[in-house]
Amino acid sequence: MLAAQENRFQYVYFTLSGLVACTMLILFYISMRTTINERLRDDLKLLQRQLIYEKPNPHWNYNNSWRRIGNTTLRHEIFSAYFDVRTDIISNVQLDEQLVTVGSLRLFAILPERLRDSRLSCIVRYADFSSREIVAEEAAAMHEVHNNSFAAWSIMCPLHVRRESPLRLPQLVALSYQSNRLSHLSPSFIQISYPRNMTQMFVRSRPTLSVCVGPLQENYANVLRLVEFVEMYRLQGASHFYFYYVEASDEVRRVLDHYQRLGLADVFEWNVQAHLHDLHYAGIVAQFNDCVYRASVVDNHRYAAVVDLDEVLMPLKHNSLAEYLRQCDEGRTSAFVFRNVFFHRRDSNDTFNAPAHTLNRLLYTQSKVRRTLEVMPAYVRSKLVVNARAIVEMGNHQVYRTAPGYVDHVVHQTVGLLFHYRDKCINCKMLLIVDYTARRFGSLLFDRVDATCLQVFMERRGICALA
Ligand SMILES: *[C@@H]1O[C@H](CO)[C@@H](O)[C@H](O)[C@H]1NC(C)=O
Ligand SMILES: *[C@@H]1O[C@H](CO)[C@@H](O)[C@H](O)[C@H]1NC(C)=O
Ligand SMILES: *[C@@H]1O[C@H](CO)[C@@H](O)[C@H](O)[C@H]1NC(C)=O
Ligand SMILES: *[C@@H]1O[C@H](CO)[C@@H](O)[C@H](O)[C@H]1NC(C)=O
Ligand SMILES: *[C@@H]1O[C@H](CO)[C@@H](O)[C@H](O)[C@H]1NC(C)=O
């Protein structure tokens, strides 16, 4: 009896130790694999920084526009492609005697929301006209399709290159997939955007703030609002603006040309006319993703504010947005989320603080001083300033995917808000309170708006039209 029990104990004992040993072996194996994988990625990062990169086309001036892919009746389009050095967003990296992963290509396209193909490829072409096909590691419609038949797509093709010096990088890329046979037979190549300054590829991003402005459409004509918007963000420390236009009045074009000449703005034709009715808000999802990649890859700006012309990100405790970021960004934040409050255009015009000599008195941030008391929850109509290097997929009110190690930060409502100047109120009965915060920019803003309007509209004695 006792012996039998002892045997049973022994049996249980051996089984348990066997189990423990197996678990330890498995854990050891897993940890070995992860350390090998981590070491591989560290080695790769080191090697990646030691290689010599030459810009394949130093003369291209980054003027993208939408191009048809293959069969034109399908209305598939491609806009841009970026060389992305972040290897931590690639699942299958290579590092051996011959091949090394130096980064990836990120492409933005308009394709049917439900594309039949399970596989898409990038065809890359080199300066010597040789070409190569790379199967995409990621290819999908981005978030926020809103029940439209077409969607903005993001496609990522890893770039494994031969270890030679200097490295050969591709100049052009095209998308290719079965359901659009012509995309393979006669590829629509577009230029790949590399950094303007290749030597800055691996240095820290410049702590500068750029502004991504939603597409100007429906013959946008509010010249005064455009000038006020740019000058307000300049006062807040923004150093560069990216504009995309579908359709805008001649006067608006003159203002954009003016800022472009000053080197303050890039202006891109957003020729999505073929998709105005079957793509969410003129392809805005492709627009802000393109803009964030452009700010990061091409110009090395650390920050991008993604906003519309009626939205002002307003710090409440710091002198400017740039100052807020300088003091509060500890480096691992993907996005600063500013919660929304409304001001209404129908509200009375209070021009009390406009100096007597001011030509353009009706500035929207200065004449509207009542806002909704209720601060909307984070991510509902919120707008963001992102650390552009952290972003993989950007949304309108939130970030959908970041590089490993970054998280969002919701800005406390006493520290910053999104001032949203709407033409129509959403709920006109909402409680309003007086808020003079934007007026601290008043005196400088009136002067700068007048100065710009004088430079651009001399013949109208410096009056910017208010549509
Ligand atoms: C881009 O700019 C170059 C040179 O200014 C011009 O030749 C070319 O037509 C432009 N391309 C587009 C698509 O605007
Ligand atoms: C282009 O697509 C249309 C519509 O699907 C199709 O009818 C046509 O045959 C295609 N053309 C070519 C050259 O593949
Ligand atoms: C999506 O669109 C289809 C037809 O285009 C319509 O029948 C359906 O109700 C829409 N769904 C939503 C959620 O809007
Ligand atoms: C590129 O960047 C390097 C270092 O960041 C700088 O020394 C060089 O002047 C820059 N070149 C141009 C053309 O701006
Ligand atoms: C504010 O001024 C604009 C432009 O002069 C005018 O069209 C609008 O009716 C005014 N709003 C109110 C509430 O008085």
Coordinates of C-alpha atoms and ligand atoms in Angstrom, one line a residue:
M1 CA 0.0 0.0 0.0
L2 CA 2.7 2.4 1.1
A3 CA 4.9 1.2 -1.7
A4 CA 2.2 1.8 -4.3
Q5 CA 1.7 5.3 -3.0
E6 CA 5.5 5.9 -3.1
N7 CA 5.5 4.7 -6.7
R8 CA 2.7 7.1 -7.5
F9 CA 4.6 9.9 -6.0
Q10 CA 7.6 9.0 -7.9
Y11 CA 5.6 8.8 -11.1
V12 CA 4.1 12.2 -10.5
Y13 CA 7.5 13.6 -9.5
F14 CA 9.1 12.4 -12.7
T15 CA 6.3 13.6 -14.9
L16 CA 6.4 17.0 -13.3
S17 CA 10.1 17.3 -13.7
G18 CA 9.8 16.2 -17.3
L19 CA 7.2 18.9 -17.9
V20 CA 9.4 21.5 -16.2
A21 CA 12.4 20.5 -18.2
C22 CA 10.4 20.7 -21.5
T23 CA 9.0 24.1 -20.6
M24 CA 12.5 25.3 -19.8
L25 CA 13.8 24.0 -23.1
I26 CA 11.0 25.7 -25.0
L27 CA 11.5 29.0 -23.2
F28 CA 15.2 28.7 -23.8
Y29 CA 14.6 28.1 -27.5
I30 CA 12.1 31.1 -27.7
S31 CA 14.5 33.4 -25.9
M32 CA 17.4 32.3 -28.1
R33 CA 15.3 33.0 -31.2
T34 CA 14.2 36.4 -29.9
T35 CA 17.8 37.3 -28.9
I36 CA 19.1 36.1 -32.3
N37 CA 16.3 38.1 -34.0
E38 CA 17.0 41.1 -31.8
R39 CA 20.8 40.8 -32.5
L40 CA 20.1 40.5 -36.2
R41 CA 18.0 43.6 -36.1
D42 CA 20.7 45.5 -34.1
D43 CA 23.4 44.4 -36.5
L44 CA 21.3 45.4 -39.4
K45 CA 20.7 48.9 -38.0
L46 CA 24.5 49.2 -37.5
L47 CA 25.3 48.1 -41.0
Q48 CA 22.5 50.1 -42.5
R49 CA 24.1 53.3 -41.1
Q50 CA 27.6 52.4 -42.5
L51 CA 26.6 51.9 -46.1
I52 CA 26.9 54.6 -48.6
Y53 CA 23.8 55.8 -50.3
E54 CA 23.6 57.9 -53.4
K55 CA 20.5 59.6 -54.5
P56 CA 19.4 57.8 -57.8
N57 CA 17.9 61.0 -59.3
P58 CA 19.4 64.2 -57.8
H59 CA 17.4 66.3 -60.2
W60 CA 13.9 65.3 -59.5
N61 CA 11.9 68.1 -57.8
Y62 CA 9.3 66.1 -56.0
N63 CA 6.3 67.4 -57.9
N64 CA 3.9 64.4 -57.6
S65 CA 0.5 64.2 -59.1
W66 CA -2.0 61.3 -59.5
R67 CA -1.2 58.9 -62.4
R68 CA -3.4 56.2 -63.9
I69 CA -2.1 52.6 -63.4
G70 CA -2.3 50.3 -66.4
N71 CA -5.8 50.1 -67.9
T72 CA -7.1 53.6 -67.7
T73 CA -10.8 52.6 -67.7
L74 CA -10.3 51.0 -64.3
R75 CA -9.4 54.3 -62.7
H76 CA -6.7 52.9 -60.5
E77 CA -4.2 55.6 -59.6
I78 CA -0.8 56.1 -57.9
F79 CA 0.5 59.3 -56.3
S80 CA 3.8 58.8 -54.5
A81 CA 6.4 56.4 -53.2
Y82 CA 8.8 57.0 -50.3
F83 CA 12.1 55.4 -49.3
D84 CA 11.6 54.5 -45.6
V85 CA 14.8 53.6 -43.6
R86 CA 12.9 52.1 -40.6
T87 CA 13.7 48.4 -40.6
D88 CA 11.7 47.8 -37.4
I89 CA 8.5 48.0 -39.4
I90 CA 9.5 45.3 -41.8
S91 CA 8.7 41.7 -40.7
N92 CA 11.2 39.8 -42.9
V93 CA 14.6 41.5 -42.9
Q94 CA 17.6 40.0 -44.5
L95 CA 21.3 40.2 -43.6
D96 CA 23.7 37.8 -45.1
E97 CA 26.8 37.8 -47.3
Q98 CA 24.9 39.0 -50.3
L99 CA 21.7 40.8 -49.4
V100 CA 20.9 43.4 -46.8
T101 CA 17.6 45.1 -46.1
V102 CA 18.1 48.8 -46.2
G103 CA 14.5 49.9 -45.8
S104 CA 11.3 49.7 -47.7
L105 CA 9.3 51.6 -50.3
R106 CA 5.9 53.0 -49.2
L107 CA 3.4 53.7 -52.0
F108 CA 0.1 55.5 -51.9
A109 CA -2.6 54.6 -54.4
I110 CA -6.3 54.7 -55.1
L111 CA -7.7 51.2 -55.7
P112 CA -11.0 49.5 -55.3
E113 CA -11.8 48.9 -51.7
R114 CA -12.2 45.2 -52.5
L115 CA -9.4 44.4 -55.0
R116 CA -9.6 40.8 -56.3
D117 CA -5.8 40.3 -56.1
S118 CA -4.3 38.7 -53.1
R119 CA -0.8 39.7 -54.2
L120 CA 0.6 43.0 -55.3
S121 CA 4.1 43.7 -56.4
C122 CA 6.4 46.7 -56.8
I123 CA 8.4 46.8 -60.0
V124 CA 11.5 48.9 -59.3
R125 CA 13.6 50.4 -62.0
Y126 CA 17.2 51.6 -61.8
A127 CA 19.0 54.4 -63.6
D128 CA 20.4 51.9 -66.1
F129 CA 16.8 50.8 -67.0
S130 CA 17.2 47.4 -65.4
S131 CA 14.2 46.4 -63.3
R132 CA 13.2 43.9 -60.7
E133 CA 9.9 42.8 -59.1
I134 CA 9.4 42.8 -55.3
V135 CA 6.3 41.2 -53.7
A136 CA 4.6 43.6 -51.3
E137 CA 4.8 42.7 -47.7
E138 CA 1.8 44.9 -46.9
A139 CA -0.9 46.1 -49.2
A140 CA -4.3 47.1 -48.0
A141 CA -7.0 49.8 -48.0
M142 CA -6.3 52.3 -45.2
H143 CA -8.9 52.9 -42.5
E144 CA -11.8 55.4 -43.0
V145 CA -13.2 54.1 -46.3
H146 CA -16.7 55.2 -45.3
N147 CA -18.6 52.9 -47.6
N148 CA -17.1 54.1 -50.8
S149 CA -16.2 51.7 -53.7
F150 CA -12.7 53.1 -53.9
A151 CA -10.2 53.6 -51.1
A152 CA -6.8 55.1 -50.4
W153 CA -4.2 52.2 -50.2
S154 CA -0.9 51.9 -48.5
I155 CA 1.6 49.4 -50.0
M156 CA 4.9 48.5 -48.5
C157 CA 7.7 46.6 -50.5
P158 CA 10.8 45.7 -48.5
L159 CA 14.0 46.7 -50.2
H160 CA 16.8 44.1 -50.0
V161 CA 19.8 45.2 -51.9
R162 CA 23.2 43.7 -52.9
R163 CA 26.1 44.5 -50.6
E164 CA 28.2 46.7 -52.8
S165 CA 29.6 50.2 -52.5
P166 CA 28.1 52.5 -53.4
L167 CA 24.7 50.8 -53.1
R168 CA 22.4 50.8 -56.0
L169 CA 19.0 52.2 -55.1
P170 CA 16.0 52.2 -57.5
Q171 CA 15.0 55.4 -59.2
L172 CA 11.4 54.5 -60.1
V173 CA 8.6 52.2 -59.0
A174 CA 5.4 50.9 -60.4
L175 CA 2.6 48.8 -59.0
S176 CA 1.7 45.5 -60.6
Y177 CA -1.1 43.0 -60.0
Q178 CA -3.1 40.4 -61.9
S179 CA -6.5 42.1 -62.1
N180 CA -5.0 45.0 -64.0
R181 CA -3.0 43.1 -66.6
L182 CA -1.7 46.3 -68.2
S183 CA -0.1 47.3 -64.9
H184 CA 2.4 44.5 -65.6
L185 CA 2.7 44.9 -69.4
S186 CA 3.2 48.6 -69.4
P187 CA 4.0 49.7 -65.8
S188 CA 3.2 53.3 -64.8
F189 CA 6.5 54.3 -63.2
I190 CA 6.7 57.1 -60.7
Q191 CA 9.8 58.7 -59.1
I192 CA 10.7 57.4 -55.6
S193 CA 11.1 60.2 -53.1
Y194 CA 14.4 60.1 -51.2
P195 CA 15.5 62.7 -48.6
R196 CA 16.4 66.1 -50.1
N197 CA 19.7 65.7 -48.3
M198 CA 20.8 62.1 -48.3
T199 CA 23.4 62.7 -45.6
Q200 CA 20.6 63.4 -43.1
M201 CA 19.0 60.0 -43.6
F202 CA 20.1 58.6 -40.2
V203 CA 20.6 61.8 -38.2
R204 CA 18.1 63.0 -35.6
S205 CA 15.0 64.6 -37.2
R206 CA 15.1 68.4 -37.2
P207 CA 12.9 69.7 -34.3
T208 CA 10.7 71.7 -36.8
L209 CA 7.0 71.8 -37.2
S210 CA 5.3 71.4 -40.6
V211 CA 1.6 71.7 -41.3
C212 CA -0.4 69.3 -43.6
V213 CA -3.5 71.0 -44.9
G214 CA -6.4 69.0 -46.2
P215 CA -7.2 69.2 -50.0
L216 CA -8.6 72.6 -51.2
Q217 CA -11.6 71.8 -53.2
E218 CA -15.0 73.1 -54.5
N219 CA -13.3 76.1 -56.0
Y220 CA -11.9 77.2 -52.7
A221 CA -11.9 81.0 -52.6
N222 CA -11.6 82.2 -49.0
V223 CA -8.3 84.1 -49.5
L224 CA -8.4 85.9 -46.1
R225 CA -8.9 82.7 -44.2
L226 CA -6.0 81.1 -46.0
V227 CA -3.6 83.9 -45.2
E228 CA -4.8 84.1 -41.6
F229 CA -4.3 80.3 -41.2
V230 CA -0.7 80.4 -42.5
E231 CA 0.2 83.5 -40.5
M232 CA -1.4 82.0 -37.3
Y233 CA 0.6 78.8 -37.6
R234 CA 3.8 80.7 -38.4
L235 CA 3.3 82.7 -35.2
Q236 CA 2.9 79.3 -33.5
G237 CA 6.3 78.2 -34.8
A238 CA 5.4 76.3 -38.0
S239 CA 8.1 76.5 -40.6
H240 CA 6.6 74.7 -43.5
F241 CA 3.2 74.1 -45.1
Y242 CA 2.1 71.3 -47.5
F243 CA -0.9 72.2 -49.7
Y244 CA -2.9 70.0 -52.0
Y245 CA -5.4 71.5 -54.3
V246 CA -8.2 70.0 -56.3
E247 CA -9.8 73.3 -57.3
A248 CA -9.2 76.8 -56.0
S249 CA -9.8 80.3 -57.2
D250 CA -7.1 82.3 -59.0
E251 CA -6.6 84.5 -56.0
V252 CA -6.1 81.5 -53.7
R253 CA -3.5 80.3 -56.3
R254 CA -1.7 83.6 -56.1
V255 CA -1.5 83.3 -52.3
L256 CA -0.1 79.8 -52.6
D257 CA 2.4 80.9 -55.2
H258 CA 3.5 83.7 -52.9
Y259 CA 4.2 81.3 -50.0
Q260 CA 5.8 78.8 -52.4
R261 CA 8.2 81.5 -53.7
L262 CA 9.1 82.3 -50.1
G263 CA 10.1 78.7 -49.6
L264 CA 7.4 78.3 -47.0
A265 CA 5.0 76.0 -48.9
D266 CA 4.9 73.1 -51.2
V267 CA 1.8 72.9 -53.4
F268 CA 0.7 69.7 -55.1
E269 CA -2.0 69.2 -57.7
W270 CA -4.5 66.8 -56.2
N271 CA -6.1 65.7 -59.5
V272 CA -8.6 63.2 -58.1
Q273 CA -11.4 64.5 -60.3
A274 CA -12.2 60.9 -61.5
H275 CA -13.0 59.9 -57.9
L276 CA -14.8 62.9 -56.3
H277 CA -17.9 60.8 -55.8
D278 CA -16.6 57.3 -54.9
L279 CA -13.7 58.1 -52.6
H280 CA -14.0 59.5 -49.0
Y281 CA -13.6 63.3 -49.0
A282 CA -11.4 63.7 -52.1
G283 CA -8.9 61.1 -51.0
I284 CA -8.1 62.9 -47.8
V285 CA -6.8 59.7 -46.2
A286 CA -4.1 59.4 -49.0
Q287 CA -3.4 63.1 -48.6
F288 CA -2.5 63.2 -44.9
N289 CA -0.6 59.9 -45.1
D290 CA 1.4 61.2 -48.1
C291 CA 2.0 64.5 -46.3
V292 CA 3.3 62.9 -43.1
Y293 CA 5.7 60.6 -45.0
R294 CA 6.8 63.6 -47.1
A295 CA 7.5 65.7 -44.0
S296 CA 9.6 63.0 -42.5
V297 CA 11.3 61.3 -45.5
V298 CA 11.9 64.3 -47.8
D299 CA 12.3 67.2 -45.4
N300 CA 13.2 65.6 -42.1
H301 CA 10.7 67.6 -40.1
R302 CA 10.1 66.0 -36.7
Y303 CA 6.5 67.3 -36.4
A304 CA 3.6 67.4 -38.7
A305 CA 0.3 69.0 -37.7
V306 CA -2.6 67.5 -39.7
V307 CA -5.4 70.0 -39.9
D308 CA -7.9 71.8 -42.1
L309 CA -8.1 75.5 -42.8
D310 CA -10.8 76.0 -40.2
E311 CA -8.8 74.4 -37.4
V312 CA -6.2 76.0 -35.1
L313 CA -4.3 73.9 -32.5
M314 CA -4.2 76.2 -29.5
P315 CA -1.8 75.7 -26.6
L316 CA -3.2 77.3 -23.5
K317 CA -0.2 77.4 -21.2
H318 CA 2.7 77.8 -23.7
N319 CA 3.5 80.7 -26.0
S320 CA 3.2 78.6 -29.1
L321 CA 2.8 75.1 -30.4
A322 CA 6.5 74.8 -31.1
E323 CA 7.3 75.9 -27.5
Y324 CA 4.8 73.3 -26.2
L325 CA 6.4 70.5 -28.2
R326 CA 9.9 71.6 -27.2
Q327 CA 9.0 71.5 -23.5
C328 CA 6.7 68.5 -23.4
D329 CA 7.9 66.0 -26.0
E330 CA 10.0 63.3 -24.3
G331 CA 10.7 61.5 -27.5
R332 CA 8.5 58.4 -27.5
T333 CA 5.2 60.2 -28.3
S334 CA 3.7 59.3 -31.7
A335 CA 0.9 61.9 -31.5
F336 CA -0.3 64.8 -29.4
V337 CA -4.1 64.6 -29.5
F338 CA -5.9 68.0 -29.2
R339 CA -9.5 67.8 -28.2
N340 CA -12.1 69.6 -30.1
V341 CA -14.2 72.7 -29.2
F342 CA -16.3 74.7 -31.8
F343 CA -16.6 78.3 -32.7
H344 CA -19.4 79.2 -35.1
R345 CA -19.2 81.5 -38.1
R346 CA -22.8 82.6 -37.5
D347 CA -21.8 84.0 -34.2
S348 CA -21.6 87.8 -33.9
N349 CA -18.5 89.6 -35.2
D350 CA -16.5 91.1 -32.4
T351 CA -13.8 93.3 -34.0
F352 CA -13.1 95.2 -30.8
N353 CA -9.4 94.3 -30.7
A354 CA -8.6 95.1 -34.4
P355 CA -6.3 98.1 -34.4
A356 CA -7.7 101.2 -36.2
H357 CA -5.2 101.1 -39.1
T358 CA -6.0 97.4 -39.9
L359 CA -7.1 96.7 -43.4
N360 CA -8.3 93.2 -43.0
R361 CA -10.3 93.4 -39.8
L362 CA -12.5 90.2 -39.9
L363 CA -10.0 87.6 -38.9
Y364 CA -11.8 84.4 -37.9
T365 CA -9.6 83.7 -34.8
Q366 CA -10.0 87.3 -33.6
S367 CA -13.6 88.1 -34.3
K368 CA -15.2 84.9 -33.0
V369 CA -14.7 84.7 -29.3
R370 CA -17.3 82.3 -28.1
R371 CA -16.7 78.6 -28.0
T372 CA -18.6 75.5 -26.9
L373 CA -18.2 74.8 -23.3
E374 CA -18.2 71.1 -23.8
V375 CA -14.8 69.7 -24.8
M376 CA -15.4 66.7 -27.1
P377 CA -13.8 63.4 -26.0
A378 CA -10.3 62.5 -27.3
Y379 CA -10.3 61.0 -30.8
V380 CA -13.8 62.5 -31.6
R381 CA -13.0 65.3 -34.1
S382 CA -9.6 65.7 -32.4
K383 CA -6.6 66.8 -34.4
L384 CA -3.1 65.7 -34.0
V385 CA 0.5 66.9 -34.1
V386 CA 2.5 63.7 -34.9
N387 CA 6.1 62.8 -34.6
A388 CA 6.4 62.0 -38.3
R389 CA 9.1 59.3 -37.8
A390 CA 6.7 57.3 -35.5
I391 CA 3.9 57.0 -38.0
V392 CA 3.1 54.0 -40.1
E393 CA -0.6 54.7 -40.8
M394 CA -2.2 58.0 -40.0
G395 CA -5.9 58.7 -39.6
N396 CA -7.9 61.9 -39.5
H397 CA -8.5 62.0 -35.8
Q398 CA -6.2 59.2 -34.5
V399 CA -3.0 57.3 -35.5
Y400 CA -3.8 53.8 -36.6
R401 CA -0.3 52.3 -36.6
T402 CA 3.0 53.4 -35.2
A403 CA 6.6 52.1 -35.3
P404 CA 7.4 49.9 -32.2
G405 CA 7.9 51.8 -29.0
Y406 CA 5.7 54.9 -29.6
V407 CA 2.4 55.8 -27.9
D408 CA -0.2 58.6 -28.1
H409 CA -0.5 61.5 -25.7
V410 CA -3.9 63.1 -25.1
V411 CA -3.2 66.8 -24.4
H412 CA -5.0 67.8 -21.2
Q413 CA -7.9 70.2 -21.9
T414 CA -6.2 72.9 -19.7
V415 CA -3.0 72.6 -21.7
G416 CA -4.3 72.7 -25.3
L417 CA -7.4 72.5 -27.4
L418 CA -8.4 72.3 -31.0
F419 CA -10.2 75.5 -31.9
H420 CA -12.5 74.5 -34.7
Y421 CA -14.1 77.4 -36.6
R422 CA -17.1 75.8 -38.3
D423 CA -19.3 77.5 -40.8
K424 CA -22.4 75.6 -39.6
C425 CA -23.0 74.6 -36.1
I426 CA -23.6 70.9 -35.4
N427 CA -25.8 71.4 -32.4
C428 CA -26.7 75.1 -32.3
K429 CA -28.0 74.9 -28.8
M430 CA -24.7 73.9 -27.2
L431 CA -23.7 76.1 -24.3
L432 CA -21.1 78.8 -25.3
I433 CA -18.5 80.5 -23.2
V434 CA -16.3 83.5 -24.0
D435 CA -12.7 82.5 -24.7
Y436 CA -10.1 85.1 -25.6
T437 CA -7.1 82.8 -25.8
A438 CA -6.5 83.3 -29.5
R439 CA -6.4 87.1 -29.0
R440 CA -2.9 87.0 -27.5
F441 CA -1.7 86.5 -31.1
G442 CA -3.9 89.4 -32.3
S443 CA -1.6 92.4 -32.7
L444 CA 1.1 90.4 -34.5
L445 CA -1.5 88.5 -36.6
F446 CA -3.3 91.6 -37.9
D447 CA 0.0 93.1 -39.0
R448 CA 1.3 90.0 -40.7
V449 CA -2.0 89.3 -42.5
D450 CA -2.1 92.9 -43.7
A451 CA 1.6 92.7 -44.8
T452 CA 1.0 89.5 -46.8
C453 CA -2.2 90.8 -48.4
L454 CA -0.4 94.0 -49.4
Q455 CA 2.4 92.0 -51.1
V456 CA 0.0 89.7 -53.0
F457 CA -2.9 92.1 -53.8
M458 CA -1.3 95.4 -54.4
E459 CA -3.9 96.3 -57.0
R460 CA -6.7 95.9 -54.4
R461 CA -4.8 98.0 -51.8
G462 CA -4.0 95.0 -49.7
I463 CA -7.5 93.7 -49.2
C464 CA -7.8 89.9 -49.1
A465 CA -11.2 88.6 -50.3
L466 CA -13.4 87.1 -47.7
A467 CA -15.6 84.4 -49.3
Ligands
LIG1 C1 7.7 68.5 -62.5 O1 8.6 69.5 -62.7 C2 9.4 69.4 -63.9 C3 10.4 70.5 -63.9 O2 9.9 71.7 -63.4 C4 8.5 69.5 -65.1 O3 9.2 69.3 -66.3 C5 7.5 68.3 -65.0 O4 6.5 68.4 -66.0 C6 6.7 68.4 -63.7 N1 5.9 67.3 -63.5 C7 4.7 67.4 -63.1 C8 3.9 66.1 -63.0 O5 4.1 68.4 -62.8
LIG2 C1 -9.7 47.6 -69.4 O1 -10.7 47.4 -68.5 C2 -12.0 47.3 -69.1 C3 -13.0 47.2 -68.0 O2 -12.7 46.2 -67.1 C4 -12.1 46.1 -70.1 O3 -13.3 46.1 -70.7 C5 -11.0 46.3 -71.1 O4 -10.9 45.1 -71.9 C6 -9.6 46.5 -70.4 N1 -8.6 46.8 -71.5 C7 -7.5 46.1 -71.6 C8 -6.6 46.5 -72.7 O5 -7.2 45.2 -70.8
LIG3 C1 -23.3 51.6 -48.2 O1 -23.7 51.8 -49.6 C2 -24.7 50.9 -50.1 C3 -24.9 51.2 -51.6 O2 -23.9 51.9 -52.1 C4 -26.0 51.1 -49.3 O3 -26.9 50.2 -49.7 C5 -25.7 50.9 -47.8 O4 -26.8 51.2 -47.0 C6 -24.5 51.8 -47.3 N1 -24.2 51.5 -45.9 C7 -23.9 52.4 -45.1 C8 -23.6 52.0 -43.7 O5 -24.0 53.6 -45.3
LIG4 C1 23.2 68.0 -45.8 O1 23.3 67.7 -44.4 C2 24.6 67.8 -43.9 C3 24.7 67.3 -42.5 O2 23.4 67.3 -41.9 C4 25.1 69.2 -44.1 O3 26.5 69.3 -43.6 C5 25.1 69.6 -45.6 O4 25.4 71.0 -45.7 C6 23.7 69.4 -46.1 N1 23.7 69.6 -47.5 C7 22.8 70.5 -48.1 C8 22.9 70.6 -49.6 O5 22.0 71.1 -47.5
LIG5 C1 -19.9 89.2 -39.8 O1 -19.3 89.8 -40.9 C2 -19.5 89.2 -42.2 C3 -18.7 89.9 -43.2 O2 -18.9 91.3 -43.2 C4 -21.0 89.2 -42.5 O3 -21.2 88.6 -43.7 C5 -21.7 88.5 -41.4 O4 -23.1 88.6 -41.6 C6 -21.4 89.1 -40.0 N1 -22.0 88.3 -39.0 C7 -22.8 88.7 -38.1 C8 -23.4 87.7 -37.2 O5 -23.1 89.9 -38.0

